[in-house]
């Protein structure tokens, strides 16, 4: 089920969200998280996050540039953190909803498909 849902998410496009709708319910969020198991709910429950440790600085930058390209194409932009020259953390929320939307999960599933050289 989770692999099937992940495939469905990567086949979708993010849709503009200007607010006026409710964020996803906790039940829906938990369902979507099954499709992207390496992501977790943020402490405040209004976002999702994932971390990586790249092999080296250039591997981290290549990965971040690929994320930026997909985010721009989808017009849904995550918070991107690079610390210690190879520690990467991506956080997503739909600011207009002050919570999570399907867009966050679409982008997370697409980010999961991006290759990255990891520190062993």
GROMACS .gro file of C-alpha atoms in nm:
model
  120
    1UNK     CA    1   0.000   0.000   0.000
    2UNK     CA    2   0.267   0.254   0.096
    3UNK     CA    3   0.469   0.194  -0.224
    4UNK     CA    4   0.152   0.230  -0.429
    5UNK     CA    5   0.061   0.557  -0.255
    6UNK     CA    6   0.417   0.688  -0.301
    7UNK     CA    7   0.390   0.616  -0.675
    8UNK     CA    8   0.057   0.797  -0.688
    9UNK     CA    9   0.207   1.098  -0.510
   10UNK     CA   10   0.505   1.123  -0.747
   11UNK     CA   11   0.264   1.118  -1.042
   12UNK     CA   12   0.077   1.424  -0.914
   13UNK     CA   13   0.153   1.795  -0.944
   14UNK     CA   14   0.126   2.041  -0.658
   15UNK     CA   15  -0.176   2.269  -0.688
   16UNK     CA   16  -0.181   2.635  -0.581
   17UNK     CA   17  -0.308   2.684  -0.228
   18UNK     CA   18  -0.421   3.028  -0.123
   19UNK     CA   19  -0.584   2.923   0.203
   20UNK     CA   20  -0.951   2.903   0.280
   21UNK     CA   21  -0.935   2.525   0.319
   22UNK     CA   22  -0.847   2.315   0.619
   23UNK     CA   23  -0.510   2.143   0.656
   24UNK     CA   24  -0.508   1.764   0.637
   25UNK     CA   25  -0.649   1.578   0.935
   26UNK     CA   26  -0.409   1.384   1.158
   27UNK     CA   27  -0.560   1.063   1.018
   28UNK     CA   28  -0.480   1.170   0.660
   29UNK     CA   29  -0.131   1.285   0.761
   30UNK     CA   30  -0.058   0.947   0.920
   31UNK     CA   31  -0.183   0.772   0.607
   32UNK     CA   32   0.043   0.981   0.382
   33UNK     CA   33   0.342   0.929   0.614
   34UNK     CA   34   0.318   0.555   0.547
   35UNK     CA   35   0.403   0.631   0.184
   36UNK     CA   36   0.715   0.828   0.281
   37UNK     CA   37   0.841   0.638   0.589
   38UNK     CA   38   1.169   0.829   0.627
   39UNK     CA   39   0.981   1.153   0.688
   40UNK     CA   40   0.839   1.241   1.028
   41UNK     CA   41   0.593   1.488   1.170
   42UNK     CA   42   0.753   1.803   1.312
   43UNK     CA   43   0.729   1.871   1.685
   44UNK     CA   44   0.438   2.114   1.638
   45UNK     CA   45   0.252   1.869   1.412
   46UNK     CA   46   0.216   2.127   1.135
   47UNK     CA   47   0.493   2.005   0.907
   48UNK     CA   48   0.705   1.711   0.799
   49UNK     CA   49   1.083   1.679   0.800
   50UNK     CA   50   1.364   1.451   0.692
   51UNK     CA   51   1.742   1.458   0.737
   52UNK     CA   52   2.038   1.323   0.540
   53UNK     CA   53   2.415   1.318   0.585
   54UNK     CA   54   2.577   1.368   0.247
   55UNK     CA   55   2.913   1.212   0.163
   56UNK     CA   56   3.072   1.555   0.120
   57UNK     CA   57   2.988   1.920   0.058
   58UNK     CA   58   2.948   1.893  -0.319
   59UNK     CA   59   2.716   1.592  -0.285
   60UNK     CA   60   2.503   1.798  -0.045
   61UNK     CA   61   2.496   2.095  -0.282
   62UNK     CA   62   2.406   1.878  -0.581
   63UNK     CA   63   2.118   1.727  -0.384
   64UNK     CA   64   1.995   2.067  -0.265
   65UNK     CA   65   2.008   2.209  -0.618
   66UNK     CA   66   1.800   1.916  -0.744
   67UNK     CA   67   1.548   1.975  -0.464
   68UNK     CA   68   1.535   2.344  -0.555
   69UNK     CA   69   1.463   2.262  -0.921
   70UNK     CA   70   1.176   2.028  -0.833
   71UNK     CA   71   1.037   2.271  -0.575
   72UNK     CA   72   1.038   2.553  -0.831
   73UNK     CA   73   0.873   2.331  -1.092
   74UNK     CA   74   0.603   2.236  -0.840
   75UNK     CA   75   0.576   2.593  -0.705
   76UNK     CA   76   0.589   2.452  -0.353
   77UNK     CA   77   0.901   2.546  -0.159
   78UNK     CA   78   1.042   2.365   0.146
   79UNK     CA   79   1.264   2.507   0.416
   80UNK     CA   80   1.614   2.383   0.335
   81UNK     CA   81   1.889   2.361   0.595
   82UNK     CA   82   2.256   2.279   0.538
   83UNK     CA   83   2.479   2.269   0.843
   84UNK     CA   84   2.821   2.127   0.912
   85UNK     CA   85   2.880   2.131   0.533
   86UNK     CA   86   2.694   1.803   0.473
   87UNK     CA   87   2.406   1.778   0.722
   88UNK     CA   88   2.082   1.834   0.531
   89UNK     CA   89   1.738   1.885   0.677
   90UNK     CA   90   1.425   1.954   0.475
   91UNK     CA   91   1.106   2.080   0.639
   92UNK     CA   92   0.773   2.127   0.466
   93UNK     CA   93   0.443   2.280   0.556
   94UNK     CA   94   0.175   2.466   0.364
   95UNK     CA   95   0.206   2.813   0.513
   96UNK     CA   96  -0.128   2.934   0.372
   97UNK     CA   97  -0.301   2.658   0.574
   98UNK     CA   98  -0.076   2.672   0.880
   99UNK     CA   99  -0.049   2.296   0.844
  100UNK     CA  100  -0.004   2.016   0.594
  101UNK     CA  101  -0.159   1.972   0.252
  102UNK     CA  102  -0.123   1.701  -0.008
  103UNK     CA  103   0.138   1.926  -0.177
  104UNK     CA  104   0.380   1.862   0.110
  105UNK     CA  105   0.356   1.487   0.056
  106UNK     CA  106   0.380   1.514  -0.323
  107UNK     CA  107   0.703   1.711  -0.291
  108UNK     CA  108   0.841   1.478  -0.021
  109UNK     CA  109   0.778   1.174  -0.242
  110UNK     CA  110   0.953   1.344  -0.533
  111UNK     CA  111   1.249   1.443  -0.313
  112UNK     CA  112   1.279   1.079  -0.205
  113UNK     CA  113   1.348   0.989  -0.569
  114UNK     CA  114   1.647   1.222  -0.597
  115UNK     CA  115   1.980   1.038  -0.577
  116UNK     CA  116   2.228   1.150  -0.312
  117UNK     CA  117   2.575   1.031  -0.216
  118UNK     CA  118   2.546   0.953   0.154
  119UNK     CA  119   2.811   0.937   0.425
  120UNK     CA  120   2.861   0.570   0.514
   0.00000   0.00000   0.00000
